[in-house]
């Protein structure tokens, strides 16, 4: 019998969790949840379920990873059903594998419930497909949590020269460096770029520009994380097929193009 469910909560819109993921919330005795999940999902938990926040703010963690791992093991060993609810997909920049490894080491039965990752969902809600028959046949997802000259193992040259569409997670703070790397390795400065803040949430905000001016656009519009950066010609399709703004009334949603 599975004791721990490692569940992807999806990108934000509560309706984007999977049916299986929702069942894991409904049946759990204990739910350990991250900061960026939609808190409305917790209303589906049992009334007596224990809800534990273990979110991580930039440079400040409510629970360090070792504490989270230990909690998963402890609650499971008490015979409780545990759901570990993580934003997006557990295996896409989610450290889900690390938690699964710990459970495996302790011989605790677990399963993995995939979620829709923001690298695909946020662009879709902004009217930007990550692939397109005429504009993009390759797509890469990259973390934006690198520091210039340190901890940066990303192959920017390969991305700049070989990938049509690049989705960069949580990279607002490093946007100048990201732009510098892409231009350094030959990406045209007129390459379209979009930033989607709070993608798929009601307060989603999208700005667009080019590699030449996107840093200034983001500063002007005060775009912060959580945001998805999308680089590539597919961004131009937003002008034709943006749809969210047409079904959500202002001022819940803001959308601009530069």
Coordinates of C-alpha atoms in Angstrom, one line a residue:
X1 CA 0.0 0.0 0.0
X2 CA 1.3 3.4 -1.0
X3 CA 2.1 5.5 2.1
X4 CA 3.4 8.7 0.4
X5 CA 2.1 10.4 -2.7
X6 CA 4.5 12.9 -4.3
X7 CA 2.0 15.0 -6.2
X8 CA 2.4 17.8 -8.8
X9 CA -0.2 20.5 -8.0
X10 CA 0.1 22.0 -11.4
X11 CA 1.0 25.6 -12.3
X12 CA -1.6 27.5 -10.3
X13 CA -5.1 27.4 -11.8
X14 CA -6.8 25.0 -9.3
X15 CA -8.5 23.2 -12.2
X16 CA -5.2 22.1 -13.7
X17 CA -4.4 19.5 -11.1
X18 CA -4.9 15.9 -12.3
X19 CA -7.8 13.8 -11.1
X20 CA -5.3 11.4 -9.4
X21 CA -3.6 14.3 -7.7
X22 CA -6.9 15.6 -6.3
X23 CA -7.7 12.1 -5.0
X24 CA -4.4 12.1 -3.2
X25 CA -5.3 15.4 -1.4
X26 CA -8.8 14.1 -0.5
X27 CA -7.5 10.9 1.1
X28 CA -4.4 12.2 2.9
X29 CA -3.9 12.2 6.7
X30 CA -1.0 14.6 6.3
X31 CA -0.3 17.1 3.5
X32 CA 3.0 18.9 3.2
X33 CA 2.6 21.7 0.7
X34 CA 4.8 24.2 -1.0
X35 CA 4.5 28.0 -1.2
X36 CA 3.5 28.3 -4.8
X37 CA 0.6 25.8 -4.9
X38 CA -2.9 27.2 -5.1
X39 CA -4.1 27.1 -1.5
X40 CA -7.6 26.5 -2.7
X41 CA -6.5 22.9 -3.3
X42 CA -6.2 22.4 0.5
X43 CA -10.0 22.9 0.9
X44 CA -10.3 19.4 -0.7
X45 CA -8.4 17.9 2.2
X46 CA -10.2 15.9 5.0
X47 CA -11.3 18.0 7.8
X48 CA -9.0 16.4 10.2
X49 CA -6.0 16.3 7.9
X50 CA -2.8 17.8 9.2
X51 CA -1.6 20.6 6.8
X52 CA 2.0 21.5 7.0
X53 CA 3.5 24.5 5.1
X54 CA 7.0 23.8 4.0
X55 CA 7.4 26.5 1.4
X56 CA 10.6 28.1 0.4
X57 CA 11.0 31.8 0.0
X58 CA 14.1 33.2 -1.8
X59 CA 16.9 33.0 0.6
X60 CA 14.6 31.8 3.4
X61 CA 13.1 28.4 3.9
X62 CA 10.2 27.6 6.2
X63 CA 11.6 24.0 6.3
X64 CA 14.9 23.0 5.0
X65 CA 14.9 20.0 2.6
X66 CA 16.3 17.7 5.3
X67 CA 13.4 18.5 7.6
X68 CA 10.9 17.9 4.8
X69 CA 12.5 14.5 4.1
X70 CA 12.5 13.6 7.7
X71 CA 8.8 14.6 8.1
X72 CA 7.8 12.4 5.1
X73 CA 9.5 9.4 6.7
X74 CA 8.2 10.0 10.2
X75 CA 4.6 10.5 9.3
X76 CA 4.7 7.5 6.9
X77 CA 6.3 5.3 9.6
X78 CA 3.4 6.3 12.0
X79 CA 1.0 4.6 9.5
X80 CA -0.4 7.8 8.1
X81 CA -1.2 8.5 4.5
X82 CA 1.0 11.4 3.4
X83 CA 0.6 13.6 0.3
X84 CA 3.6 15.8 -0.6
X85 CA 2.0 18.6 -2.7
X86 CA 4.5 20.4 -4.9
X87 CA 4.0 23.2 -7.4
X88 CA 4.1 22.3 -11.1
X89 CA 5.6 18.8 -11.6
X90 CA 7.6 17.0 -8.9
X91 CA 10.3 16.0 -11.3
X92 CA 10.7 19.4 -13.1
X93 CA 12.9 21.6 -10.9
X94 CA 10.9 20.2 -8.0
X95 CA 13.4 18.1 -6.0
X96 CA 10.8 15.3 -6.1
X97 CA 13.4 12.7 -7.0
X98 CA 15.4 13.6 -3.8
X99 CA 12.4 13.0 -1.7
X100 CA 11.6 9.7 -3.5
X101 CA 15.2 8.6 -2.9
X102 CA 14.9 9.1 0.8
X103 CA 11.6 7.2 0.9
X104 CA 13.2 4.4 -1.1
X105 CA 16.1 4.2 1.4
X106 CA 13.6 3.8 4.2
X107 CA 11.6 1.2 2.3
X108 CA 8.5 3.3 2.4
X109 CA 6.0 2.7 -0.5
X110 CA 5.4 5.8 -2.5
X111 CA 4.1 6.9 -5.9
X112 CA 4.7 9.9 -8.2
X113 CA 1.7 11.9 -9.6
X114 CA 2.9 14.1 -12.4
X115 CA 1.7 17.7 -12.7
X116 CA 1.4 20.2 -15.4
X117 CA 4.6 22.3 -15.4
X118 CA 4.6 26.1 -15.7
X119 CA 7.1 25.9 -18.5
X120 CA 4.2 24.8 -20.8
X121 CA 1.1 26.0 -18.9
X122 CA 2.1 29.7 -18.4
X123 CA 2.9 30.3 -22.0
X124 CA -0.3 28.5 -23.1
X125 CA -2.3 30.8 -20.8
X126 CA -0.5 33.7 -22.4
X127 CA -1.3 32.5 -26.0
X128 CA 2.2 31.3 -26.6
X129 CA 2.8 27.7 -27.9
X130 CA 6.2 26.4 -27.1
X131 CA 6.4 24.6 -30.4
X132 CA 4.9 25.5 -33.8
X133 CA 5.2 23.8 -37.1
X134 CA 6.6 27.0 -38.8
X135 CA 8.4 28.7 -35.9
X136 CA 9.8 26.2 -33.4
X137 CA 10.7 22.5 -33.5
X138 CA 12.8 22.4 -30.3
X139 CA 12.0 23.4 -26.8
X140 CA 14.1 23.5 -23.6
X141 CA 13.3 24.2 -20.0
X142 CA 16.0 25.8 -17.9
X143 CA 16.3 27.0 -14.4
X144 CA 16.9 30.7 -13.8
X145 CA 18.5 30.2 -10.4
X146 CA 22.1 30.5 -11.6
X147 CA 24.6 33.1 -10.4
X148 CA 27.0 34.8 -12.8
X149 CA 30.3 33.0 -12.8
X150 CA 29.2 30.6 -10.1
X151 CA 26.9 27.6 -10.0
X152 CA 26.1 28.1 -13.7
X153 CA 26.3 24.8 -15.5
X154 CA 23.8 25.8 -18.2
X155 CA 25.2 25.4 -21.7
X156 CA 24.2 28.8 -23.0
X157 CA 25.9 28.4 -26.3
X158 CA 24.0 25.2 -27.1
X159 CA 20.7 26.9 -26.0
X160 CA 21.4 30.1 -28.0
X161 CA 22.4 28.3 -31.2
X162 CA 20.4 25.0 -31.1
X163 CA 17.1 25.6 -29.4
X164 CA 14.1 27.4 -30.9
X165 CA 12.1 28.0 -27.7
X166 CA 13.6 28.4 -24.2
X167 CA 11.5 28.5 -21.1
X168 CA 13.4 29.8 -18.1
X169 CA 12.0 29.3 -14.6
X170 CA 12.2 31.9 -11.9
X171 CA 14.9 33.9 -13.7
X172 CA 13.7 37.5 -13.2
X173 CA 16.6 38.3 -10.9
X174 CA 19.1 37.0 -13.4
X175 CA 17.4 38.4 -16.5
X176 CA 20.3 40.8 -17.4
X177 CA 22.7 37.9 -17.2
X178 CA 20.5 35.6 -19.2
X179 CA 20.1 38.2 -21.9
X180 CA 23.9 38.7 -21.9
X181 CA 24.6 35.0 -22.3
X182 CA 22.1 34.5 -25.2
X183 CA 23.4 37.6 -27.1
X184 CA 27.0 36.5 -26.4
X185 CA 26.4 33.2 -28.1
X186 CA 24.7 34.6 -31.2
X187 CA 21.0 35.0 -30.5
X188 CA 19.7 37.9 -32.4
X189 CA 18.8 40.9 -30.3
X190 CA 15.5 41.1 -32.0
X191 CA 14.5 37.7 -30.7
X192 CA 11.0 38.0 -29.1
X193 CA 10.8 37.5 -25.3
X194 CA 7.8 37.2 -22.9
X195 CA 7.6 37.2 -19.2
X196 CA 4.6 35.7 -17.6
X197 CA 4.1 36.5 -13.9
X198 CA 1.8 34.3 -11.8
X199 CA 1.1 32.1 -14.8
X200 CA -2.4 30.6 -14.9
X201 CA -3.4 32.4 -11.7
X202 CA -6.1 35.0 -11.9
X203 CA -3.5 37.7 -11.5
X204 CA -1.4 36.5 -14.4
X205 CA 0.4 39.4 -16.1
X206 CA 2.3 39.1 -19.3
X207 CA 4.8 41.5 -20.9
X208 CA 6.7 41.1 -24.1
X209 CA 9.7 42.6 -25.8
X210 CA 12.9 41.6 -27.4
X211 CA 16.3 40.6 -26.1
X212 CA 17.3 44.1 -26.8
X213 CA 14.8 45.8 -24.5
X214 CA 13.2 43.1 -22.2
X215 CA 15.2 44.1 -19.2
X216 CA 13.9 47.6 -19.4
X217 CA 10.4 46.4 -20.0
X218 CA 10.5 44.2 -16.9
X219 CA 11.8 47.0 -14.7
X220 CA 9.2 49.4 -16.0
X221 CA 6.4 46.9 -15.3
X222 CA 7.8 45.8 -12.0
X223 CA 7.7 42.1 -13.0
X224 CA 8.8 39.8 -10.2
X225 CA 9.0 36.1 -9.6
X226 CA 7.2 33.8 -9.8
X227 CA 7.6 34.4 -13.5
X228 CA 8.3 32.3 -16.6
X229 CA 10.6 33.7 -19.3
X230 CA 10.0 32.5 -22.8
X231 CA 12.5 33.2 -25.5
X232 CA 11.8 32.5 -29.2
X233 CA 9.8 33.4 -32.3
X234 CA 6.7 31.7 -30.9
X235 CA 6.2 34.7 -28.6
X236 CA 4.9 36.6 -31.7
X237 CA 1.9 34.4 -31.8
X238 CA 0.6 35.9 -28.6
X239 CA -0.6 38.9 -30.6
X240 CA -2.9 36.6 -32.6
X241 CA -4.0 33.9 -30.2
X242 CA -4.0 35.5 -26.7
X243 CA -7.2 34.4 -25.1
X244 CA -7.1 34.7 -21.3
X245 CA -7.7 38.5 -21.4
X246 CA -10.9 37.8 -23.4
X247 CA -12.5 35.7 -20.7
X248 CA -11.3 37.3 -17.5
X249 CA -12.4 40.8 -16.9
X250 CA -10.1 43.6 -15.8
X251 CA -8.7 44.5 -13.3
X252 CA -8.1 40.9 -12.4
X253 CA -5.8 40.5 -15.3
X254 CA -3.3 42.8 -16.9
X255 CA -1.7 42.2 -20.2
X256 CA 0.6 44.5 -22.2
X257 CA 2.8 44.2 -25.2
X258 CA 5.8 46.3 -25.9

